[in-house]
Amino acid sequence: MPTLTLSTPAEREAHERLSDLVPWMAKPRDALRVQAAEIAIQLWLQDPAMTESVVRSKWFQDGTTAHEVDVLRRFADLASRSSAVAAMIAETPWFNDVVTERERDLFDLLARGDLSPSFLDEHPEDAGRFSDHLVRFFISALSGMTPGALATFERQPWFADGLAPLEAAFAIAVSRLPHDNPMLLRDLLQRRYIATRSTSLPLAGEVSLYLVQNSPIPDSEAILDRIEATARLMEEWLAAPFPTTDIILLLGDATAVDYGIYRGGHFGSHMRLTRYEYGVPSIPHETAHYYFQGVGETRWFVEGAAELTERYLDDAVDISVYVVDGPGDGPAPEEAPPPHAVSCLIDDGAQNIRHFDSMAHERHGVLIGDYCTYSLGEWFLTHLFDAIGPEALGAGLGHWYQQQESLAETFGQSRTWRVGLVDTDPDIPNPERVIYDSLSQAVPEHARDAFEKVYRELHGGVSGGPLDDIPDDVGDTIQTASPLSPGELVEGALEHAFDFDYFVFKATSGQKYELRFEHATPTSSLALYSMPLTNPYLGRQFYERWGTVLKRVTSASGDLTRGAVWVAPRSFRYYVAVQNFGGPPGPYRMSIVALKETPDDHGDSQATATEVTLLQPVEGTLEGEQDIDYFRFQPVEGQRFHVEVAPLEGEPPRVCVYNREGRATTGRSEDCSVRRDGGVVSFEWTAWSPYDFYLAVSGGTGVVSYTLLITPVEE
């Protein structure tokens, strides 16, 4: 057991006095408490009154976590540099209640000395104002400021003499602009227009609303009314106090000057939207994000909840917009397009949200700005709204919000980012499980079956949780992958909705392999990975996000799907995984077959690739569905190219560009499909390195003749 070292009579006296205030300090029972006690003793020797305020805090009295010790150590560093500022902070409610990343970041900023002494000296010594305005400005600014940007604000007279509430609101509103939009910041510092008012919300009490704009605000406009209406709806619907006492909106007027700003965004401390000729969209959506925050794998949920809130406020929640087939006995009009959410699933070959989440990320990367994440979330929550009723859904959303608050207190994570941190701390609950449990506990018994049906069919269900009672034939991780020999037929089973079966095999450089797979549900597939996967937390996220998917094969036909051909770029271990994304369990068959070499006009691998010259057309023929034609070219780094493959006969082939490691650099990693126009496959591509790249033409269903042409694009 670690012991507390007390070297001097002063330290022993400080320990005795502090033990009277904090019983556990008498005999700290673990290393973290010993560290906290040693820091507190040194603080006491410096300023007993300040230290008493700190140790009486709730978070210190009930023992300390590693995060709290880290924050305490940073506070002590600040106190050694500026005792007056530290003493003022020690009295503020936000420090005495719970410590989060906000305190840590603020202490680091103040301890570095980036803020001029004149600002702190001239700021009114009012702990409440210091906490409520100055601190929130720094916290907001830290996440978005460019180096040296703080000096820009310090040169403003209204900033240097301390921040009144209106000035603090403006400073928060523009705190990210030094990085995001310097031109808009310049104009706002020269001339700005602010509308503000206070209101009393039933649960949060007194709340101030601020609207900041770079042009005059029309007297007849009701933007603050719309913000207030959303805040009142959220409190009533979620039965939770509004998360802040200052609601701040920055409006960039783009009707006269093109600032190049995106439509909108929410930054935790404030909102930013754009004014267009037709008005200001998305005000309720961004206001709702004061409750619904987060990034990562559950972005579909927070964006969908914000979208649904706006519809609910406007009494426009309508399940009928998601009905693909029209009413009556006849077929729906052919010209009627499917809802956007359904189109997202169709475009990515996905059956539900969890399936889409993996397929789309694999093909397109992080989908933070992709509108599919918005429409899929609204689609799912609208169906729940219809199935269980608005009251139950609101209660479930309220449970989720309260759970996020609890997680922030427990793990000390910033509420803006914590949803995406599941893999940085294995103790943080699976966010998909948190969503399901929060919504589920609010569902009335008569609506239970409808709730589960919507969750199963539209969402796919929750992975993770205890699965020990479900026997598994093959390991769920690369560490437990089963060895596989080329040509071996595997007959296995997916035991549950999110079962992943991993295999490992040794491939030979330049060898052509055919992937064969059969399973009778469209949510399952066979994936081939090019590198070891790194996520050790079973059931937390889909593993393929940490590997490179070289090939993915789907099958719901009941027959062994063939024709998925892959050429190994090097001799190495590769992983294959049979994966289920929310579908029913069931048996599958799978094999990887090494194909024999056949006479060919162009090589089937990087080693035998045909070298091509820009602007010189090359003719080729795919002799069958197992044929792949490889072409090699060395580009100029940063040069953009237009690639065109025009089939002379047969169906349009698949085309993809690979780097030396065999990773696709354009198109989709599953089948390399790109835009097809009149039987011509064409796309533009930018070389991001000067090394050799390889273009592969494949996918013939018979004999396909084609012409390849690569043309540099003039900028």
XYZ file of C-alpha atoms in Angstrom:
715
model
C 0.000 0.000 0.000
C 1.429 3.440 -0.900
C 2.221 5.668 2.047
C 2.097 9.425 2.530
C 5.504 11.060 3.062
C 5.547 13.969 5.535
C 9.067 15.376 5.748
C 8.655 18.555 7.819
C 6.694 19.674 10.890
C 4.760 22.094 8.656
C 3.673 19.268 6.371
C 2.630 17.147 9.340
C 0.590 20.025 10.750
C -1.036 20.677 7.383
C -1.900 16.980 7.109
C -3.499 17.015 10.534
C -5.603 20.096 9.737
C -6.671 18.716 6.367
C -7.583 15.331 7.863
C -10.126 17.122 10.054
C -11.722 18.509 6.882
C -11.364 15.370 4.744
C -11.553 12.113 6.749
C -9.990 9.924 4.058
C -6.805 12.032 4.126
C -5.880 10.650 7.541
C -4.941 7.322 5.933
C -5.142 7.464 2.113
C -5.799 3.931 0.962
C -4.559 4.053 -2.643
C -1.978 5.758 -4.833
C -4.410 8.321 -6.263
C -5.482 9.517 -2.837
C -1.859 9.723 -1.719
C -1.089 11.932 -4.725
C -4.139 14.133 -4.038
C -3.189 14.450 -0.356
C 0.391 15.454 -1.174
C -0.815 18.154 -3.599
C -3.360 19.443 -1.064
C -0.694 19.655 1.651
C 1.558 21.779 -0.557
C -1.381 24.024 -1.458
C -2.180 24.432 2.243
C 1.366 25.567 2.954
C 0.893 28.221 0.280
C -2.671 29.399 1.076
C -4.743 27.608 3.759
C -8.002 29.467 2.946
C -7.786 28.656 -0.752
C -6.962 25.024 -0.015
C -9.889 24.712 2.401
C -12.218 25.810 -0.409
C -10.741 23.172 -2.692
C -10.838 20.228 -0.272
C -14.409 21.006 0.791
C -15.472 20.456 -2.830
C -17.793 17.543 -3.466
C -15.412 15.886 -5.928
C -12.533 15.981 -3.391
C -14.569 14.856 -0.378
C -15.699 11.588 -1.983
C -12.208 10.500 -3.038
C -10.331 11.344 -6.212
C -10.116 9.821 -9.663
C -7.086 9.948 -11.940
C -8.715 12.773 -13.912
C -9.404 14.780 -10.741
C -5.807 14.362 -9.543
C -4.625 15.604 -12.944
C -6.838 18.690 -12.703
C -5.740 19.287 -9.098
C -2.083 19.137 -10.139
C -2.697 21.721 -12.876
C -4.546 23.937 -10.401
C -1.540 23.750 -8.061
C 0.740 24.789 -10.920
C -1.509 27.783 -11.567
C -1.506 28.660 -7.863
C 2.298 28.691 -7.828
C 2.272 31.242 -10.660
C -0.754 33.362 -9.763
C -2.122 32.783 -6.286
C -4.725 35.553 -6.584
C -6.298 34.024 -9.694
C -6.197 30.538 -8.155
C -7.871 31.785 -4.982
C -10.661 33.371 -7.028
C -11.193 30.173 -8.993
C -11.308 28.092 -5.793
C -14.442 29.971 -4.748
C -16.382 29.478 -7.972
C -19.305 27.009 -8.094
C -18.200 25.331 -11.342
C -14.936 24.249 -9.682
C -16.487 23.100 -6.420
C -19.219 20.976 -7.996
C -17.412 18.725 -10.464
C -14.157 18.997 -12.403
C -14.073 18.404 -16.153
C -11.794 19.157 -19.082
C -12.921 22.784 -18.905
C -11.041 23.432 -15.660
C -7.962 21.605 -16.879
C -7.796 23.652 -20.084
C -8.377 26.935 -18.287
C -5.656 26.250 -15.731
C -3.211 25.414 -18.502
C -4.007 28.650 -20.326
C -3.658 30.845 -17.259
C -0.527 29.075 -16.019
C 1.214 29.523 -19.384
C 0.952 33.271 -18.997
C -0.611 33.806 -22.432
C -3.104 36.190 -20.888
C -1.674 39.587 -20.036
C -1.514 40.464 -16.311
C -3.399 43.697 -17.003
C -6.508 41.784 -17.990
C -6.627 39.822 -14.748
C -5.688 42.847 -12.659
C -8.386 45.043 -14.190
C -11.110 42.446 -14.262
C -13.710 43.040 -11.515
C -13.034 40.667 -8.645
C -16.471 39.139 -8.822
C -16.297 35.358 -8.600
C -19.710 34.922 -10.169
C -18.849 36.999 -13.219
C -15.456 35.379 -13.480
C -17.092 31.979 -13.547
C -20.062 32.730 -15.727
C -18.468 34.812 -18.452
C -14.691 34.938 -18.520
C -14.195 31.223 -17.949
C -16.692 30.221 -20.621
C -14.962 32.508 -23.098
C -11.609 30.848 -22.549
C -13.084 27.361 -22.706
C -14.800 28.169 -25.973
C -11.746 29.873 -27.412
C -9.327 27.099 -26.537
C -10.964 24.642 -28.926
C -10.829 26.862 -31.971
C -8.265 29.640 -31.647
C -5.197 29.872 -33.801
C -1.877 30.595 -32.044
C -1.594 34.214 -31.042
C -5.272 34.944 -31.635
C -5.806 35.876 -27.992
C -3.759 39.027 -28.587
C -6.330 40.111 -31.190
C -8.976 40.243 -28.492
C -6.712 41.830 -25.887
C -6.214 44.785 -28.210
C -9.944 45.507 -28.071
C -10.702 48.075 -25.315
C -13.993 46.408 -24.445
C -12.102 43.161 -23.796
C -9.062 44.499 -21.959
C -11.063 46.202 -19.193
C -13.062 43.076 -18.294
C -16.118 41.471 -19.826
C -19.639 42.638 -19.146
C -22.313 40.029 -19.981
C -23.017 41.404 -23.478
C -19.297 41.632 -24.261
C -18.724 38.097 -22.987
C -21.523 36.780 -25.201
C -19.966 38.457 -28.224
C -16.496 37.140 -27.343
C -17.873 33.605 -27.071
C -19.743 33.962 -30.371
C -16.603 34.927 -32.307
C -14.053 32.876 -30.338
C -13.584 30.292 -33.128
C -13.461 32.777 -36.001
C -9.683 33.446 -35.829
C -9.314 29.903 -37.124
C -12.564 29.379 -39.020
C -13.221 32.704 -40.728
C -10.776 35.595 -40.152
C -12.606 37.821 -42.678
C -15.902 37.580 -40.798
C -14.085 38.224 -37.509
C -12.462 41.342 -38.957
C -15.832 42.743 -40.027
C -17.475 41.912 -36.697
C -14.715 43.599 -34.705
C -15.254 46.723 -36.815
C -19.056 46.701 -36.696
C -21.491 44.322 -35.041
C -25.175 44.221 -34.233
C -26.518 42.444 -31.159
C -30.051 41.656 -30.049
C -30.586 40.277 -26.571
C -33.263 39.575 -24.026
C -33.841 37.535 -20.892
C -36.573 35.037 -20.229
C -37.532 32.646 -17.476
C -37.742 28.963 -18.372
C -39.808 26.643 -16.151
C -36.842 24.427 -15.182
C -33.654 26.368 -15.920
C -34.933 29.687 -14.568
C -33.458 32.948 -15.843
C -31.843 32.521 -19.272
C -30.260 35.152 -21.503
C -30.597 34.998 -25.302
C -28.056 36.692 -27.581
C -28.072 37.188 -31.349
C -24.875 38.558 -32.938
C -24.767 39.537 -36.618
C -22.501 41.407 -39.015
C -25.414 43.414 -40.490
C -28.467 45.214 -39.061
C -31.053 42.871 -37.559
C -34.603 43.493 -38.870
C -36.965 44.656 -36.107
C -39.696 42.383 -37.399
C -37.581 39.243 -37.287
C -38.455 36.636 -34.673
C -35.203 34.683 -34.360
C -35.009 35.087 -30.590
C -38.657 34.016 -30.388
C -37.819 30.832 -32.287
C -34.844 30.084 -30.038
C -36.972 30.609 -26.922
C -39.796 28.452 -28.288
C -37.339 25.624 -28.937
C -35.855 25.928 -25.451
C -39.309 25.760 -23.866
C -40.284 22.766 -25.990
C -37.077 20.937 -25.065
C -37.572 21.490 -21.342
C -41.146 20.256 -21.498
C -40.454 17.343 -23.842
C -37.293 16.015 -22.158
C -38.237 17.092 -18.611
C -34.701 18.433 -18.154
C -33.492 22.003 -17.471
C -31.985 23.789 -20.447
C -28.224 23.065 -20.290
C -27.015 26.694 -20.260
C -28.132 30.057 -18.939
C -26.738 31.877 -21.980
C -28.003 30.881 -25.446
C -25.754 32.516 -28.031
C -26.246 32.588 -31.799
C -23.793 34.090 -34.284
C -25.389 34.870 -37.655
C -23.110 35.402 -40.631
C -25.021 37.454 -43.202
C -23.943 36.059 -46.568
C -26.444 38.023 -48.651
C -24.019 40.895 -49.313
C -20.561 39.369 -48.730
C -19.552 35.805 -49.514
C -17.693 34.703 -46.414
C -17.532 31.134 -47.618
C -19.178 29.881 -44.453
C -21.088 26.655 -44.070
C -24.813 26.684 -43.312
C -24.442 26.161 -39.589
C -22.912 24.421 -36.625
C -23.029 24.020 -32.866
C -19.909 24.440 -30.749
C -21.080 23.611 -27.247
C -20.865 27.198 -25.994
C -22.676 28.807 -28.939
C -24.357 28.304 -32.307
C -23.371 29.636 -35.707
C -25.763 29.936 -38.658
C -25.847 31.651 -42.042
C -28.364 34.197 -43.285
C -29.433 33.635 -46.877
C -31.758 35.590 -49.155
C -34.637 33.315 -48.133
C -33.945 33.562 -44.398
C -32.148 31.675 -41.633
C -32.640 27.876 -41.621
C -32.055 25.347 -38.831
C -32.509 27.574 -35.768
C -34.441 24.918 -33.763
C -32.034 22.219 -34.967
C -28.961 23.993 -33.614
C -30.758 25.061 -30.428
C -31.636 21.418 -29.786
C -27.931 20.593 -29.944
C -27.477 22.176 -26.532
C -28.979 18.857 -25.397
C -27.976 16.561 -28.248
C -24.211 16.700 -28.606
C -21.639 14.185 -29.738
C -19.587 12.872 -32.625
C -18.441 9.487 -33.779
C -20.492 6.375 -34.284
C -23.725 7.822 -32.801
C -23.790 11.045 -34.800
C -26.843 9.673 -36.581
C -28.679 9.853 -33.248
C -27.787 13.394 -32.161
C -28.377 14.843 -35.621
C -31.597 12.889 -36.061
C -32.867 14.051 -32.671
C -32.131 17.670 -33.572
C -33.892 17.264 -36.932
C -36.936 15.701 -35.255
C -37.048 18.502 -32.678
C -37.420 21.081 -35.443
C -40.261 19.084 -37.032
C -41.947 18.650 -33.653
C -41.751 22.371 -32.898
C -43.402 23.136 -36.237
C -45.994 20.365 -35.784
C -44.618 18.749 -38.927
C -43.707 15.219 -37.800
C -45.198 13.097 -40.582
C -44.554 9.351 -40.855
C -46.214 9.239 -44.293
C -43.205 10.895 -45.953
C -41.294 7.675 -45.330
C -43.811 5.403 -47.030
C -42.113 4.296 -50.237
C -45.176 2.697 -51.872
C -48.193 4.861 -52.550
C -51.652 4.141 -51.098
C -54.194 1.953 -52.847
C -53.940 -1.292 -54.749
C -51.985 -0.004 -57.730
C -48.229 0.499 -57.909
C -46.622 3.747 -56.773
C -45.836 6.272 -59.534
C -42.499 5.435 -61.097
C -41.312 9.034 -60.885
C -41.764 9.206 -57.090
C -38.258 8.959 -55.570
C -37.703 7.101 -52.307
C -37.160 9.133 -49.138
C -33.604 10.380 -48.721
C -32.920 8.046 -45.801
C -33.969 5.046 -47.875
C -31.829 6.275 -50.776
C -28.835 6.399 -48.426
C -29.335 2.748 -47.559
C -29.821 1.773 -51.207
C -26.744 3.686 -52.374
C -24.485 1.962 -49.851
C -26.086 -1.460 -50.054
C -27.121 -1.300 -46.394
C -30.168 -2.745 -44.674
C -30.273 -0.649 -41.490
C -28.484 2.150 -39.635
C -25.812 -0.071 -38.087
C -25.153 -1.675 -41.454
C -24.978 1.728 -43.149
C -22.710 3.086 -40.419
C -20.102 0.487 -41.269
C -20.548 0.368 -45.063
C -20.537 4.129 -45.540
C -17.568 4.724 -43.236
C -15.634 2.019 -45.030
C -16.286 3.543 -48.448
C -16.307 7.249 -47.783
C -14.447 7.822 -44.502
C -15.772 9.863 -41.564
C -19.306 11.093 -42.307
C -19.439 14.169 -40.066
C -20.900 16.402 -42.781
C -22.841 13.763 -44.693
C -26.566 14.501 -44.701
C -27.354 10.785 -44.619
C -26.442 10.810 -40.943
C -29.123 13.466 -40.396
C -31.875 11.904 -42.463
C -31.311 8.354 -41.216
C -31.531 9.501 -37.610
C -34.709 11.486 -38.252
C -36.148 8.548 -40.218
C -35.573 6.168 -37.319
C -36.783 8.552 -34.581
C -39.862 9.540 -36.603
C -40.850 5.886 -36.741
C -40.348 5.640 -32.981
C -42.386 8.834 -32.562
C -45.208 7.119 -34.459
C -44.785 3.733 -32.721
C -44.543 4.745 -29.047
C -45.880 8.319 -29.047
C -44.202 11.707 -28.483
C -44.448 11.546 -24.684
C -42.589 8.243 -24.393
C -39.997 9.275 -26.988
C -39.406 12.575 -25.194
C -38.952 10.752 -21.890
C -36.463 8.396 -23.545
C -34.504 11.301 -25.036
C -34.508 12.899 -21.590
C -33.116 9.697 -20.053
C -30.352 9.703 -22.669
C -29.459 13.319 -21.926
C -29.304 12.678 -18.181
C -27.120 9.654 -18.817
C -24.700 11.825 -20.820
C -24.522 14.278 -17.939
C -23.768 11.430 -15.560
C -21.053 10.055 -17.848
C -19.440 13.496 -18.066
C -19.273 13.742 -14.283
C -17.928 10.202 -13.943
C -15.300 10.312 -16.664
C -14.555 14.031 -16.759
C -15.157 14.251 -20.483
C -16.303 17.336 -22.339
C -19.953 16.808 -23.242
C -19.319 17.929 -26.800
C -16.978 15.030 -27.546
C -17.655 12.296 -25.053
C -19.965 10.220 -27.276
C -17.035 9.486 -29.553
C -14.620 8.475 -26.788
C -15.844 4.951 -26.210
C -12.636 3.386 -27.461
C -10.295 5.604 -25.447
C -11.669 4.352 -22.137
C -12.954 0.775 -21.896
C -15.036 1.677 -18.834
C -17.257 4.066 -20.789
C -20.497 2.270 -21.704
C -21.173 1.357 -25.312
C -22.942 4.481 -26.692
C -25.332 2.410 -28.814
C -26.292 0.490 -25.681
C -26.854 3.769 -23.810
C -29.214 4.978 -26.555
C -31.210 1.755 -26.583
C -31.467 1.476 -22.789
C -32.464 5.141 -22.409
C -35.229 4.915 -25.004
C -36.351 1.463 -23.901
C -36.986 2.365 -20.274
C -39.543 4.987 -21.323
C -41.577 2.693 -23.595
C -45.086 1.845 -22.285
C -45.866 -1.861 -22.186
C -48.536 -1.677 -24.871
C -45.973 -0.222 -27.301
C -43.097 -2.609 -26.469
C -43.535 -4.848 -29.519
C -43.762 -1.854 -31.875
C -40.639 -0.318 -30.324
C -38.626 -3.520 -30.717
C -39.834 -3.963 -34.299
C -38.713 -0.471 -35.309
C -35.369 -0.943 -33.562
C -34.762 -4.308 -35.189
C -35.806 -3.392 -38.727
C -34.579 0.188 -39.053
C -31.669 0.330 -36.634
C -30.408 -3.242 -36.623
C -30.032 -3.622 -32.868
C -27.308 -3.149 -30.304
C -23.957 -4.885 -30.404
C -21.981 -5.378 -27.242
C -23.060 -6.474 -23.820
C -22.650 -9.905 -22.255
C -22.624 -12.650 -24.890
C -21.128 -15.398 -22.755
C -24.329 -17.409 -22.920
C -24.155 -17.602 -26.741
C -21.788 -20.323 -27.998
C -19.501 -19.205 -30.822
C -17.790 -21.438 -33.370
C -15.120 -18.944 -34.516
C -13.308 -16.121 -32.701
C -14.688 -12.577 -32.761
C -11.298 -10.833 -32.838
C -8.036 -11.082 -34.766
C -6.402 -12.466 -31.640
C -8.747 -15.455 -31.832
C -8.880 -15.732 -35.644
C -9.004 -19.264 -37.005
C -6.331 -20.322 -39.550
C -7.595 -20.725 -43.109
C -5.955 -22.453 -46.071
C -6.689 -21.334 -49.658
C -9.203 -23.723 -51.189
C -10.630 -24.790 -47.819
C -14.443 -24.610 -47.615
C -15.615 -23.256 -44.261
C -19.127 -24.074 -43.105
C -19.847 -21.932 -40.073
C -22.636 -20.010 -38.401
C -23.324 -16.438 -37.334
C -24.750 -16.996 -33.875
C -26.265 -13.565 -33.242
C -27.082 -10.225 -34.866
C -23.557 -8.827 -34.485
C -21.432 -11.948 -34.690
C -18.091 -11.528 -36.472
C -16.087 -14.645 -37.382
C -12.401 -13.977 -38.107
C -9.977 -16.060 -40.155
C -6.339 -15.539 -41.099
C -4.466 -16.885 -44.137
C -1.078 -16.432 -45.793
C -1.248 -14.941 -49.293
C 1.447 -15.081 -51.970
C 2.477 -11.929 -53.821
C 0.902 -11.705 -57.297
C -1.420 -14.662 -56.722
C -5.022 -14.212 -57.852
C -7.662 -15.346 -55.360
C -11.413 -15.757 -55.677
C -13.600 -15.034 -52.622
C -16.720 -17.175 -52.338
C -19.442 -16.572 -49.775
C -23.035 -17.516 -49.033
C -25.372 -16.481 -46.224
C -29.105 -15.974 -46.459
C -29.387 -12.453 -45.030
C -28.432 -9.180 -46.761
C -26.925 -7.717 -43.560
C -24.022 -10.170 -43.615
C -20.900 -10.061 -45.753
C -17.374 -11.361 -46.138
C -14.602 -8.773 -45.746
C -10.925 -9.114 -46.673
C -8.523 -6.957 -44.646
C -5.015 -5.877 -45.562
C -3.628 -5.172 -42.090
C -4.075 -6.304 -38.503
C -6.998 -4.685 -36.733
C -6.335 -2.819 -33.507
C -9.586 -2.416 -31.620
C -9.541 -4.834 -28.650
C -12.988 -3.971 -27.283
C -15.438 -6.584 -28.492
C -18.835 -5.139 -29.336
C -17.881 -1.480 -28.945
C -17.483 -0.529 -32.582
C -17.154 -2.442 -35.814
C -13.599 -3.639 -36.130
C -13.081 -2.885 -39.802
C -12.726 0.816 -39.046
C -9.186 0.046 -37.907
C -8.210 -1.997 -40.956
C -8.180 -1.501 -44.715
C -10.960 -3.373 -46.475
C -9.638 -4.675 -49.783
C -12.706 -6.597 -50.830
C -16.215 -7.157 -49.521
C -18.597 -9.831 -50.795
C -22.315 -9.963 -50.005
C -24.757 -12.779 -50.628
C -28.428 -13.276 -49.869
C -29.225 -15.631 -52.716
C -28.796 -18.912 -50.920
C -26.094 -19.878 -53.433
C -22.349 -19.555 -53.096
C -21.503 -16.135 -54.540
C -18.499 -16.290 -56.857
C -16.544 -13.902 -59.048
C -15.030 -11.608 -56.370
C -11.387 -11.701 -57.432
C -8.437 -10.188 -55.588
C -4.694 -10.199 -56.300
C -2.316 -10.159 -53.328
C 0.031 -7.150 -53.623
C 2.614 -8.818 -51.354
C 3.242 -12.011 -49.432
C 1.729 -11.408 -46.032
C -0.909 -12.451 -43.520
C -4.401 -11.265 -44.411
C -7.597 -11.442 -42.401
C -11.062 -12.286 -43.598
C -14.170 -11.849 -41.510
C -17.726 -13.027 -41.917
C -19.759 -10.235 -40.358
C -23.382 -9.739 -39.400
C -24.746 -6.211 -39.051
C -28.028 -6.655 -37.242
C -29.531 -9.503 -39.240
C -30.823 -12.885 -38.092
C -28.340 -15.636 -37.184
C -27.785 -18.556 -39.500
C -25.265 -20.782 -41.287
C -22.810 -19.597 -43.938
C -20.271 -21.069 -46.364
C -17.030 -19.358 -47.277
C -13.786 -20.110 -49.091
C -10.791 -18.357 -50.661
C -9.543 -20.145 -53.767
C -6.169 -19.596 -55.449
C -6.801 -19.375 -59.208
C -4.571 -20.816 -61.905
C -2.800 -18.549 -64.358
C -4.341 -18.282 -67.848
C -3.141 -16.563 -71.059
C -3.902 -12.856 -70.793
C -3.297 -9.594 -72.686
C -2.521 -7.594 -69.521
C -1.116 -8.786 -66.215
C -3.321 -9.812 -63.297
C -1.094 -8.283 -60.604
C 1.052 -5.264 -59.814
C 4.184 -7.249 -60.663
C 2.910 -7.985 -64.194
C 1.111 -4.686 -64.799
C 1.241 -3.030 -68.228
C 2.874 0.410 -68.173
C 0.681 3.127 -69.653
C 1.517 6.559 -71.061
C -0.651 9.612 -70.533
C -2.839 10.607 -73.485
C -2.160 7.249 -75.179
C -5.247 4.973 -75.366
C -4.686 1.320 -74.435
C -6.976 -1.477 -75.554
C -7.713 -4.487 -73.367
C -10.018 -7.449 -72.963
C -11.429 -9.081 -69.862
C -11.585 -12.744 -70.787
C -14.011 -13.668 -68.032
C -15.326 -12.774 -64.590
C -12.063 -13.852 -62.950
C -9.848 -11.679 -65.136
C -8.266 -8.468 -63.813
C -6.119 -6.195 -65.984
C -3.486 -4.151 -64.126
C -1.880 -0.981 -65.509
C 0.988 0.959 -63.924
C 1.773 4.665 -64.204
C 3.974 7.107 -62.295
C 2.248 10.471 -61.777
C 3.458 13.882 -60.724
C 2.561 14.443 -57.081
C -0.477 16.707 -56.792
C -1.437 16.308 -60.473
C -5.100 15.657 -61.210
C -6.063 13.074 -63.836
C -9.151 12.110 -65.765
C -9.537 8.341 -66.143
C -11.901 6.914 -68.738
C -12.651 3.287 -69.608
C -15.020 2.906 -72.571
C -16.283 -0.636 -73.168
C -16.422 -1.583 -76.814
C -18.658 -4.549 -76.090
C -20.161 -6.076 -72.974
C -21.192 -4.471 -69.663
C -19.174 -1.557 -68.181
C -16.310 -2.943 -66.066
C -15.237 -1.913 -62.578
C -12.269 0.420 -62.324
C -10.150 1.369 -59.329
C -6.805 3.019 -58.555
C -4.524 1.281 -56.031
C -1.350 2.343 -54.291
C 1.673 0.064 -53.886
C 0.132 -1.568 -50.793
C -2.967 -2.575 -52.722
C -5.237 -0.025 -51.072
C -7.928 1.599 -53.164
C -7.422 5.345 -53.496
C -10.563 6.204 -55.425
C -13.948 4.660 -55.953
C -15.429 2.298 -53.384
C -13.301 -0.181 -51.523
C -15.939 -2.892 -51.993
C -16.247 -3.003 -55.771
C -14.417 0.117 -57.037
C -17.580 1.325 -58.747
C -17.486 4.894 -59.982
C -19.769 7.135 -62.041
C -20.983 5.493 -65.230
C -22.222 7.573 -68.165
C -23.590 5.825 -71.248
C -21.535 2.686 -70.662
C -18.363 4.717 -70.013
C -16.638 4.555 -66.632
C -15.026 7.911 -65.903
C -13.736 9.811 -62.896
C -11.082 12.308 -61.837
C -8.326 11.477 -59.390
C -5.473 13.407 -57.732
C -2.102 11.752 -57.100
C -1.101 12.320 -53.495
C 2.446 10.924 -53.908
C 5.003 10.606 -56.733
C 5.199 6.819 -56.450
C 3.751 4.250 -58.829
C -0.001 3.774 -58.839
C -1.919 0.893 -60.354
C -5.213 1.006 -62.197
C -7.204 -2.240 -62.215
C -9.974 -3.040 -64.682
C -12.180 -5.978 -63.681
C -15.728 -7.229 -63.360
C -16.461 -8.734 -66.725
C -19.397 -11.147 -66.885
C -18.224 -12.523 -70.201
C -15.772 -11.180 -72.747
C -15.514 -7.383 -72.308
C -13.365 -5.314 -74.665
C -12.467 -1.785 -73.583
C -10.213 1.212 -74.184
C -8.375 2.926 -71.315
C -7.323 6.575 -71.529
C -5.650 8.645 -68.756
C -5.559 12.400 -69.353
C -4.021 15.121 -67.132
C -6.556 17.736 -66.027
C -5.595 21.336 -66.703
C -6.167 23.493 -63.606
